[in-house]
Short mmCIF file of C-alpha atoms (C1' of nucleotides) in Angstrom, two decimals:
data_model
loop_
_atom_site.label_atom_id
_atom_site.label_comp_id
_atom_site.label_asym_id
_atom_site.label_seq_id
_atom_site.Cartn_x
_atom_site.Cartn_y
_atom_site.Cartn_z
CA UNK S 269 0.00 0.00 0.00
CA UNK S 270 0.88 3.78 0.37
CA UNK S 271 3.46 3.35 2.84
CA UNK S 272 4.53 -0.25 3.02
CA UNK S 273 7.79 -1.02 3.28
CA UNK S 274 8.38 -2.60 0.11
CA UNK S 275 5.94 -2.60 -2.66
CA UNK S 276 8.70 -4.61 -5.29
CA UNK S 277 11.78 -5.39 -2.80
CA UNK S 278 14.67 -5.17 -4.56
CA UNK S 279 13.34 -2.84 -7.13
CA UNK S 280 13.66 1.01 -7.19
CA UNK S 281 11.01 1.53 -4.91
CA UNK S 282 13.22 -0.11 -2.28
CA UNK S 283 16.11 2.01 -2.54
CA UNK S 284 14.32 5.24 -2.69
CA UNK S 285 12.59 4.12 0.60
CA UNK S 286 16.00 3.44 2.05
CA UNK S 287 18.27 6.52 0.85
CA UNK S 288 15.11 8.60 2.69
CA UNK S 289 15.30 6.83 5.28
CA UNK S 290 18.68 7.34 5.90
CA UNK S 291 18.59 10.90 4.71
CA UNK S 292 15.98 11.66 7.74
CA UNK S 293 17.99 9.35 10.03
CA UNK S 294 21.22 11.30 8.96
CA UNK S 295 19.66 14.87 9.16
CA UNK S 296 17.61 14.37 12.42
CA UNK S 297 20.83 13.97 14.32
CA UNK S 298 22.58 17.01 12.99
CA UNK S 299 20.12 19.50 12.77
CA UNK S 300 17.09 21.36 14.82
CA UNK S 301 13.90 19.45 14.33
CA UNK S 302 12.22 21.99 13.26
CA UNK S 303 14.51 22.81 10.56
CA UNK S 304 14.02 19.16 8.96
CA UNK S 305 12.11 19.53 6.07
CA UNK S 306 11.12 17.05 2.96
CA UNK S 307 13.00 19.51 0.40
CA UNK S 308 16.05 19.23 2.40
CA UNK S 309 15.52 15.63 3.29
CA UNK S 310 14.65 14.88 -1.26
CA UNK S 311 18.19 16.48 -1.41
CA UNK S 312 20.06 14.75 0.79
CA UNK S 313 18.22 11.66 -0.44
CA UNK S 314 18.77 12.18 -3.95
CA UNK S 315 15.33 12.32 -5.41
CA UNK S 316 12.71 15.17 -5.76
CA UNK S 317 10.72 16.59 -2.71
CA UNK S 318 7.33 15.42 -4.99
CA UNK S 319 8.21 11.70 -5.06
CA UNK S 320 8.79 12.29 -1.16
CA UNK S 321 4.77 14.10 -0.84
CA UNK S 322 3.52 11.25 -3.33
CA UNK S 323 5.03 8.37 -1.34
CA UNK S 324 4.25 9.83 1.94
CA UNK S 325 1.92 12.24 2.29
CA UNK S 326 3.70 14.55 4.51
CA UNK S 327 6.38 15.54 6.45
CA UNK S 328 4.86 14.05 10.08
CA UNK S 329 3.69 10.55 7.97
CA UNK S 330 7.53 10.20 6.95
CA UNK S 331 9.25 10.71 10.47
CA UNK S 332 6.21 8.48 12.23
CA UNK S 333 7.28 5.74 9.37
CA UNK S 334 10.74 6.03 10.08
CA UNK S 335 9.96 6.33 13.66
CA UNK S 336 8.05 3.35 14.28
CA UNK S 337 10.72 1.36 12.58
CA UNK S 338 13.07 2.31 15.18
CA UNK S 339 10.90 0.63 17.55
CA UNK S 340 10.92 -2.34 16.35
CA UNK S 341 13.04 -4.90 18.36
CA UNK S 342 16.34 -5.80 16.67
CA UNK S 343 18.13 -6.87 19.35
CA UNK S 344 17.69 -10.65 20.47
CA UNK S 345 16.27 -10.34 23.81
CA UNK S 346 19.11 -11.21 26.57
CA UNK S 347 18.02 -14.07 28.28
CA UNK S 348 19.00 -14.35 31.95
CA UNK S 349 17.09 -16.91 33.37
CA UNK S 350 14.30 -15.76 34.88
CA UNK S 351 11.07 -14.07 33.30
CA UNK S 352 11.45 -11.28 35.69
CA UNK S 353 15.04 -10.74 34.67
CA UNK S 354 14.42 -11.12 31.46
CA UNK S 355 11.37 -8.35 31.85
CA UNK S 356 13.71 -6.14 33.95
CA UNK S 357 16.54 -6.05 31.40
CA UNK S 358 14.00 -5.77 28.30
CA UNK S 359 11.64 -2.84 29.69
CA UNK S 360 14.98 -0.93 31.40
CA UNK S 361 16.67 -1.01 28.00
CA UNK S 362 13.38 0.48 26.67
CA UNK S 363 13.38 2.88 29.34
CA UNK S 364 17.04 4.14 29.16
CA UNK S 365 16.52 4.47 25.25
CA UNK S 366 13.21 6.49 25.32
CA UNK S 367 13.71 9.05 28.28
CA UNK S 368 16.51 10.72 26.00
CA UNK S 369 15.71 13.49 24.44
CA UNK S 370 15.64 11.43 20.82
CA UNK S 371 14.04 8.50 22.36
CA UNK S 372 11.22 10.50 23.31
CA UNK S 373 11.17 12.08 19.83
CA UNK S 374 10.55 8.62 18.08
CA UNK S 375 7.52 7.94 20.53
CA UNK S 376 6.18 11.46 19.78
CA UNK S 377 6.62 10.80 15.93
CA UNK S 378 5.15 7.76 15.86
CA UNK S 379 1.86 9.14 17.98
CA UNK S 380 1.65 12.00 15.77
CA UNK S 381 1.42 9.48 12.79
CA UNK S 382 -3.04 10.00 11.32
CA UNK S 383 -2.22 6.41 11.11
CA UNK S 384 -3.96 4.42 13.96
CA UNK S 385 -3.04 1.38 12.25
CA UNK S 386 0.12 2.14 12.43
CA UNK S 387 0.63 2.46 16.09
CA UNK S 388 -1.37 -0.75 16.16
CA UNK S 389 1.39 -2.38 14.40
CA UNK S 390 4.20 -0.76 17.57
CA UNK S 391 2.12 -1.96 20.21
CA UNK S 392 1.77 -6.01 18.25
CA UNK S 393 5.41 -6.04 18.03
CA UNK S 394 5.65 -5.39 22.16
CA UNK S 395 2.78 -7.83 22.73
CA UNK S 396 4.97 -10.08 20.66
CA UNK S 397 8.22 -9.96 22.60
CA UNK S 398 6.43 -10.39 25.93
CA UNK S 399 4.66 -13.93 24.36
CA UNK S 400 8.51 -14.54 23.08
CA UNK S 401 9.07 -13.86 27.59
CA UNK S 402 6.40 -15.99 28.00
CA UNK S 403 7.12 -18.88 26.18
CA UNK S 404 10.63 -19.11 27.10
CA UNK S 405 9.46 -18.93 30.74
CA UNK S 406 7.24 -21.62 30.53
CA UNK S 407 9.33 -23.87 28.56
CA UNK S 408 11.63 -23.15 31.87
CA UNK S 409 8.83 -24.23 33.78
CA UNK S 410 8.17 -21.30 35.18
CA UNK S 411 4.61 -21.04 37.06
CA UNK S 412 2.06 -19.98 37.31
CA UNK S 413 3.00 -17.23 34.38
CA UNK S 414 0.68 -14.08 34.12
CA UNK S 415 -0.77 -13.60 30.27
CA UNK S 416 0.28 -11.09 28.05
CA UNK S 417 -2.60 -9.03 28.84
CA UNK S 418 -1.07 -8.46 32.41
CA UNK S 419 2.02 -7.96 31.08
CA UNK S 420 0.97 -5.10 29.01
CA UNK S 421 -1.11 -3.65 31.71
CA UNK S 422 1.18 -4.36 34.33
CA UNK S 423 4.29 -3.30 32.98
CA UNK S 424 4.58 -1.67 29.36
CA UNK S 425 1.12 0.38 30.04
CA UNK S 426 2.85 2.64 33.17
CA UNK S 427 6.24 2.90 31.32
CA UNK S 428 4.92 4.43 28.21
CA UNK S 429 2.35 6.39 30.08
CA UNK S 430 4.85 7.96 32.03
CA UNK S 431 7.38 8.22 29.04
CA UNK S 432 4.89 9.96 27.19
CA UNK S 433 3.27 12.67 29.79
CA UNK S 434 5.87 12.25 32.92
CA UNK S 435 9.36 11.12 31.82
CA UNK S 436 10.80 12.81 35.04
CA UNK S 437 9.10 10.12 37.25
CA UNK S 438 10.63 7.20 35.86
CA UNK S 439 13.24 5.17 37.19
CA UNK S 440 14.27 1.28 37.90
CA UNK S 441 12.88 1.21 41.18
CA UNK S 442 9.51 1.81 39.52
CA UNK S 443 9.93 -0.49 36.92
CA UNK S 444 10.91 -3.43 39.09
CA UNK S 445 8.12 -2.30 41.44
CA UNK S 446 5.76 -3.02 38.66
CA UNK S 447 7.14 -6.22 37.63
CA UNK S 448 7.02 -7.53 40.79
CA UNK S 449 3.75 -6.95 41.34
CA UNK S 450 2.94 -8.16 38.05
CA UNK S 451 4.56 -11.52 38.72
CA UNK S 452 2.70 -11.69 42.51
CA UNK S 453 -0.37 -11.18 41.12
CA UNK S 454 -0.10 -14.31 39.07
CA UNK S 455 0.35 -16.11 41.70
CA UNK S 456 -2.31 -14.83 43.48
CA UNK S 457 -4.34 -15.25 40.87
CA UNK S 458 -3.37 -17.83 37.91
CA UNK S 459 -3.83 -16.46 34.44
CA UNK S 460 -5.75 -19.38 33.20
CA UNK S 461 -8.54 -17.61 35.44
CA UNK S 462 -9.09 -15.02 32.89
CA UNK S 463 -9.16 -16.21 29.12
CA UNK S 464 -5.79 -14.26 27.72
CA UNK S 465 -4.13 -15.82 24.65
CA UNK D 256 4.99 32.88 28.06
CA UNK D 257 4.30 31.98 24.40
CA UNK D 258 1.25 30.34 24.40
CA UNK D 259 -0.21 31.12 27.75
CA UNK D 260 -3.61 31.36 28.03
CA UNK D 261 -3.95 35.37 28.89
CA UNK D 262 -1.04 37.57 28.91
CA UNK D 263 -3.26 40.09 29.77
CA UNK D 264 -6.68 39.07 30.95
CA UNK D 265 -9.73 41.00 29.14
CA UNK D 266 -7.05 42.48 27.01
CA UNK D 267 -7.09 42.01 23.25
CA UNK D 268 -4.87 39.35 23.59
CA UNK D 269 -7.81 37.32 25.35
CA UNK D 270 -9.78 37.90 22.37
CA UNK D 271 -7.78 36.56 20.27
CA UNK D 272 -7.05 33.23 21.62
CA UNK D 273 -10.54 32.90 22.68
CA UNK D 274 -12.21 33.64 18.78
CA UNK D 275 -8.33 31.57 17.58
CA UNK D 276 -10.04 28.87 19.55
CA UNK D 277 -13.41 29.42 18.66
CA UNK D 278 -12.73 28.85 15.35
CA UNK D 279 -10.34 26.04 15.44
CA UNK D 280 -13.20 23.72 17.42
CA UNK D 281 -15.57 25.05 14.41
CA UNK D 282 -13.64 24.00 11.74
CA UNK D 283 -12.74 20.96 13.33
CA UNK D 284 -16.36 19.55 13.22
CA UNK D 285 -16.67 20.79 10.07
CA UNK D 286 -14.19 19.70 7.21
CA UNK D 287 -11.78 16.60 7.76
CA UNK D 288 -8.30 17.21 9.15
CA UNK D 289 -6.11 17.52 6.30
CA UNK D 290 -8.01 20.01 5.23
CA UNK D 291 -7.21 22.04 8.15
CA UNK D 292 -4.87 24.75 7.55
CA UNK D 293 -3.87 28.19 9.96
CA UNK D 294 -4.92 30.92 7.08
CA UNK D 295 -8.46 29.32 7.23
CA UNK D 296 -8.25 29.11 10.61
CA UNK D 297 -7.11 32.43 10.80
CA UNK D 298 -10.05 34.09 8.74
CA UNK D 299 -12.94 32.18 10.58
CA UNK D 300 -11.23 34.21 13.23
CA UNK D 301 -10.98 37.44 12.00
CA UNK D 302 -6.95 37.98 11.98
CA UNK D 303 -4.50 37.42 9.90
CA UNK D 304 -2.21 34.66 9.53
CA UNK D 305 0.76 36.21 10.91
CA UNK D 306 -0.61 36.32 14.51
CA UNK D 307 -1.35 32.63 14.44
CA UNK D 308 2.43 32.10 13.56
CA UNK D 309 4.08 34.29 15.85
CA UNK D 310 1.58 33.33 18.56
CA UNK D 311 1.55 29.71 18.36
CA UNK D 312 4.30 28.93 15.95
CA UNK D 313 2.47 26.50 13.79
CA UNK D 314 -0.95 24.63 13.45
CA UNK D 315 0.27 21.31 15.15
CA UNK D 316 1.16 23.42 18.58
CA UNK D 317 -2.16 25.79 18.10
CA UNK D 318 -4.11 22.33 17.99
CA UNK D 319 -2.34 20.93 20.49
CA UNK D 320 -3.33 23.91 22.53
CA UNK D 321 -7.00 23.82 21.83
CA UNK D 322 -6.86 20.18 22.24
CA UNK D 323 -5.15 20.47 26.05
CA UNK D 324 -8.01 22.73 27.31
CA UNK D 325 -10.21 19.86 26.01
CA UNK D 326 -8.48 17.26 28.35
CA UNK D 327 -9.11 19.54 31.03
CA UNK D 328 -11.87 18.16 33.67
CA UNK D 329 -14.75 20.71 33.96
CA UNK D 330 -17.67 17.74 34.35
CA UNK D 331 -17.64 18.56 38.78
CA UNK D 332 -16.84 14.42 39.01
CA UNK D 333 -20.05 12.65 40.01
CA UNK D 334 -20.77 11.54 43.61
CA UNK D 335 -21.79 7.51 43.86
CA UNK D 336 -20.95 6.90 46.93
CA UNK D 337 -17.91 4.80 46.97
CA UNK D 338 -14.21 5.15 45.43
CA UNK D 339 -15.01 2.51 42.97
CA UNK D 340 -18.15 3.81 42.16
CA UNK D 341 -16.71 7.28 41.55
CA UNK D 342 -13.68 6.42 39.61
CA UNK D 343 -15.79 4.16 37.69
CA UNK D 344 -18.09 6.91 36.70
CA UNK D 345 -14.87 9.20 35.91
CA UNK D 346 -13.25 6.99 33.53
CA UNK D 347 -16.13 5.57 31.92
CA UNK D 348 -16.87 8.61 30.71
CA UNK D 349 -13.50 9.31 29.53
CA UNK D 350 -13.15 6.55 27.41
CA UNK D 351 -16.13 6.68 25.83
CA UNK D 352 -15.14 10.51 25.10
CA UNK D 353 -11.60 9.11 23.47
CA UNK D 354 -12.67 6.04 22.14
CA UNK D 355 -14.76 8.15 19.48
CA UNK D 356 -12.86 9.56 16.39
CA UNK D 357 -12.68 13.20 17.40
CA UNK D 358 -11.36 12.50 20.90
CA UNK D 359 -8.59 10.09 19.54
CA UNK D 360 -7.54 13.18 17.61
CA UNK D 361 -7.79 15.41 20.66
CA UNK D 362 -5.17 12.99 22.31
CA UNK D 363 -3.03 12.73 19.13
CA UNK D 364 -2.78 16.55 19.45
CA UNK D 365 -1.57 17.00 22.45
CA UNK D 366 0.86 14.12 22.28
CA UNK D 367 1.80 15.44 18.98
CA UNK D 368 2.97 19.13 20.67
CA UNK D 369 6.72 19.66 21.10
CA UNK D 370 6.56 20.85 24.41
CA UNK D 371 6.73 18.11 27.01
CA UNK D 372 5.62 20.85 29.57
CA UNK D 373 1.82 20.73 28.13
CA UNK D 374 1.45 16.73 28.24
CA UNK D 375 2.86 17.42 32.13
CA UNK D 376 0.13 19.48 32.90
CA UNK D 377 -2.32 17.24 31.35
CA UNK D 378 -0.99 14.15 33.60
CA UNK D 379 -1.07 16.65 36.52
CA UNK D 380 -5.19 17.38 36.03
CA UNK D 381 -5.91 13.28 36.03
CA UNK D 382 -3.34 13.22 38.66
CA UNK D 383 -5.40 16.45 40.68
CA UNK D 384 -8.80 14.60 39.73
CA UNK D 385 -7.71 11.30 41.18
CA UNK D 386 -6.17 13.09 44.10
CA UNK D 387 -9.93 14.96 44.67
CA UNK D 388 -11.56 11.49 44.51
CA UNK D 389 -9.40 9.74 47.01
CA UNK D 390 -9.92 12.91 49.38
CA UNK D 391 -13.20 12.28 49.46
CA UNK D 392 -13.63 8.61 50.13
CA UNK D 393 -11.23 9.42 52.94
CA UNK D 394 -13.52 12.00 53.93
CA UNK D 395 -16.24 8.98 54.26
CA UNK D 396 -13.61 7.13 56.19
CA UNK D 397 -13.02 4.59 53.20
CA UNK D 398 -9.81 2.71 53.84
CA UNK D 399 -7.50 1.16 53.01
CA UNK D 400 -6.77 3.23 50.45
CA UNK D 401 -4.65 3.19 47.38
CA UNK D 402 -2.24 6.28 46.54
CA UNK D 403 -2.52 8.29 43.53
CA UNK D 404 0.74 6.67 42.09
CA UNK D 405 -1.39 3.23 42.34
CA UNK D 406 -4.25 4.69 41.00
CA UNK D 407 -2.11 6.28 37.85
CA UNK D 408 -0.50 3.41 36.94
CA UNK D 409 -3.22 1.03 37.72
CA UNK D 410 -5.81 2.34 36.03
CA UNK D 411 -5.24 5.79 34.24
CA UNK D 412 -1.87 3.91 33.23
CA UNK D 413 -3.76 0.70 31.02
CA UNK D 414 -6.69 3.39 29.82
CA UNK D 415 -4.49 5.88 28.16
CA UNK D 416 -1.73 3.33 26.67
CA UNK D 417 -4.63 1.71 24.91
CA UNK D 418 -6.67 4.38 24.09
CA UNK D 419 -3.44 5.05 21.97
CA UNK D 420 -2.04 2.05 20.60
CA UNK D 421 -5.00 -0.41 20.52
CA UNK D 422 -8.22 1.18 21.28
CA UNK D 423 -10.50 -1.49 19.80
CA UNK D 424 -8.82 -3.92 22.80
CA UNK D 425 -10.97 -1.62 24.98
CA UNK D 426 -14.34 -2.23 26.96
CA UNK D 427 -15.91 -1.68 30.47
CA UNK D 428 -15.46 -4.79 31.48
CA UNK D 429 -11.53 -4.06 31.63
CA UNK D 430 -11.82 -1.06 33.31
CA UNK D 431 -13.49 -2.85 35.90
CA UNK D 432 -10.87 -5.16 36.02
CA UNK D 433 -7.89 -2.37 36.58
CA UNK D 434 -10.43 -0.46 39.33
CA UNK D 435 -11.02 -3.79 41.07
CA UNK D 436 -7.70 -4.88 41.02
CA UNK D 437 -6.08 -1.87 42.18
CA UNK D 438 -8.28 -1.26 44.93
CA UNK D 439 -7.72 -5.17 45.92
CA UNK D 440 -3.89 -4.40 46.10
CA UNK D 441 -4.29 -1.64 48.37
CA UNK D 442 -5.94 -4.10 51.06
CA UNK D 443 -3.59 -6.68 50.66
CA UNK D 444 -0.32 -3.61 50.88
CA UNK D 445 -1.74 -0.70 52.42
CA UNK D 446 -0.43 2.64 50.53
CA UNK D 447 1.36 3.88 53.98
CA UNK D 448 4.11 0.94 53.41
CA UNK D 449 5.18 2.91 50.25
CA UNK D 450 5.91 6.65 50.72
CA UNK D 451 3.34 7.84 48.02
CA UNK D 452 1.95 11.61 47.83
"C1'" DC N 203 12.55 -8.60 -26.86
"C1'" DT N 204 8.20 -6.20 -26.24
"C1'" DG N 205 4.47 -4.36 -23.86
"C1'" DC N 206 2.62 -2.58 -19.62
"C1'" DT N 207 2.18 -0.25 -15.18
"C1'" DA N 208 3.85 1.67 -10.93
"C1'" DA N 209 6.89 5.04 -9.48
"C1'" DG N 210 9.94 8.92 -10.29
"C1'" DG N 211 11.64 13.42 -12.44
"C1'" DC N 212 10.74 18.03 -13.76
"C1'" DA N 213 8.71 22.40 -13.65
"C1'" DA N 214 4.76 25.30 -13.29
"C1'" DA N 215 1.02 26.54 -10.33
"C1'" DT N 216 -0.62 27.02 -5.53
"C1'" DA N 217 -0.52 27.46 -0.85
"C1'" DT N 218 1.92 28.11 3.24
"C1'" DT N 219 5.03 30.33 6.39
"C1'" DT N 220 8.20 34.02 7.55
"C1'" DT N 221 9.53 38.78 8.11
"C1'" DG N 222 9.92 43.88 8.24
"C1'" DC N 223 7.58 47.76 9.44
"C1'" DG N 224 3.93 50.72 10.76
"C1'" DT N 225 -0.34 50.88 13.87
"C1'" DT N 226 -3.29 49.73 17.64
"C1'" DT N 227 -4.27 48.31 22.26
"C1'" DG N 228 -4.25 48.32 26.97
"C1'" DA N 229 -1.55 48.59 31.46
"C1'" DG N 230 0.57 51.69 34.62
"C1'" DG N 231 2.38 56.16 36.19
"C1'" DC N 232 1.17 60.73 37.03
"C1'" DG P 28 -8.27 61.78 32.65
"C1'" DC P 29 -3.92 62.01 30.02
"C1'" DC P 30 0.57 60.33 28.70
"C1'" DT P 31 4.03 56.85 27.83
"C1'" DC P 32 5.57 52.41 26.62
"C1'" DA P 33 5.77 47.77 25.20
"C1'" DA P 34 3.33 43.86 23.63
"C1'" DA P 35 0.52 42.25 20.14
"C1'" DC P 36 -1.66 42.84 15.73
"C1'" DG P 37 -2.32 43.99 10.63
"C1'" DC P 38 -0.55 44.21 6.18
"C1'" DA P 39 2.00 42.95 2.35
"C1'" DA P 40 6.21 41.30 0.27
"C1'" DA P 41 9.47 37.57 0.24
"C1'" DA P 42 10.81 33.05 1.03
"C1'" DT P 43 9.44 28.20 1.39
"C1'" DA P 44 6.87 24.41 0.99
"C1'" DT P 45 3.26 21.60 -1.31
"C1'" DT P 46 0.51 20.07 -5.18
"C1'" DT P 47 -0.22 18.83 -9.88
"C1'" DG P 48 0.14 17.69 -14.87
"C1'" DC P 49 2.82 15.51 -18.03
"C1'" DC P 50 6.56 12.94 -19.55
"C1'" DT P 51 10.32 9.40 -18.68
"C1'" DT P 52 12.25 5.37 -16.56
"C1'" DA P 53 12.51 0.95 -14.38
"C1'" DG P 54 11.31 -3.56 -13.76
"C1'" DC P 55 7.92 -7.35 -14.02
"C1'" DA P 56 5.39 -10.52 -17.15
"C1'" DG P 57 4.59 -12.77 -21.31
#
DNA sequence: CTGCTAAGGCAAATATTTTGCGTTTGAGGC
DNA sequence: GCCTCAAACGCAAAATATTTGCCTTAGCAG
């Protein structure tokens, strides 16, 4: 479609979409954001601003695309034995990255993205590394587990609330806070209570 | 500073923002949001262009201006009786007001403004409004009670991070859930044990 | 190799944002 | 009430950004 990644990989479409891509990556780290603009990034890209505003729409749809790809998880998960470990070192990686000042630019360029669907996509790729948590815990033998729903309410809900309106309140002892009581509740009460996937 | 509300109250200033404001919420209803641009905003308004721009600096931080004042409570919070019951009532009503297109946007706008110090304020009316509510069940010597940071992160925390990401995963029945299940923690750790506002 | 279509280049036409400068407004001193 | 002063506005020109029509190119399919 309009924005997908590749609509013939391999072809010219790809490389456009990359050498933009770059271009915004390359200019949003030397330059003012407000001085970022799709002429400057066409240039730097080699192509015209028009095949930028045909392909993209805008200016905000362009940064929320390159955004959200940022967010995507690339790095393998560390595994350290334990699903609260394993949560700690995940969501405080998370953390560290998006209270910096360009961390907290991505998350604002993906919101401001018209796109719901989009965001959709952000928030099934976190859902998708906690199951990856999950499943590694229980094929640990970990139990009782909590579901992914608790996870995301537990956990990933608070940190990018507070990322997104109060950044200054964060820190670990929070975030272990909420994974604790996360895990205790799934104890307390086991997941298979409440039909999660 | 910039885009305070009144530099000078009654002043011409007021009357700017105000019919600024005015017209932005008019237009709004009225033709979809691409179509939404400061010179018409400006001339529903009766000024000229330039004093959108130097006032607010562009459309995205004059809508994420008109859009904060919507976030702000003025409903007086209903009375049912119990803490549940009230924050029940409260967020209820929010998310049906930000499930609905419109609101979504009103939340994309403010999330979408450059200046963290606006989203801040709007976490510090939900924090002020869930502050109020807790006063009063205390006043009707409800206990135990949870703290405000429980209450945030417990319930405000799983509303707002799906309102944005995955909005269709929302219902009543979870909110429920998040009010119950906060309120349950606070029996089972009283809010004292943790040095919360 | 040939035809076909999606995507890109180019440049003209529009629309927007920015800026300099003169004018108005309203607060405060007298 | 009158005067002074600075902030905020209006206006219009200049600078930028965005949109559009038309033509060219690239790459897939037969």
């Amino acid at each position: 479609m309009s924005t997908k990644s590749a609509a013939r990989p391999g072809g010219r479409s790809a490389r456009v979409q990359q050498a933009v891509h770059e271009a915004v990556r390359g200019l949003d780290g030397e330059l003012a954001r407000e001085r970022l603009t799709v002429p400057l990034i066409a240039e730097r890209a080699g192509v015209t601003p028009s095949t930028i505003y045909r392909r993209w729409g805008c200016l905000r749809e362009l940064l929320a695309d390159v955004a959200a790809q940022r967010l995507q998880p690339e790095a393998p998960l560390a595994q350290t034995g334990s699903l609260a470990g394993d949560l700690f070192a995940w969501t405080q990686e998370y953390m560290e990255e998006m209270t910096s000042t360009p961390g907290r630019q991505v998350l604002a360029d993906v919101l401001g993205s018209t796109h719901q669907e989009r965001r959709t996509r952000c928030w099934q790729w976190q859902r998708d590394q906690l199951s990856l948590l999950l499943e590694r815990a229980a094929s640990r033998g970990e139990a009782p587990l909590p579901g992914v729903e608790q996870l995301l309410d537990g956990v990933m809900a608070p940190l990018i609330y507070r990322l997104s309106y109060a950044p200054h309140t964060l820190d670990e002892a929070r975030l272990r806070h909420w994974i604790r009581q996360t895990l205790d509740e799934a104890v307390a009460a086991p997941s298979a209570a409440r039909g999660e996937t």
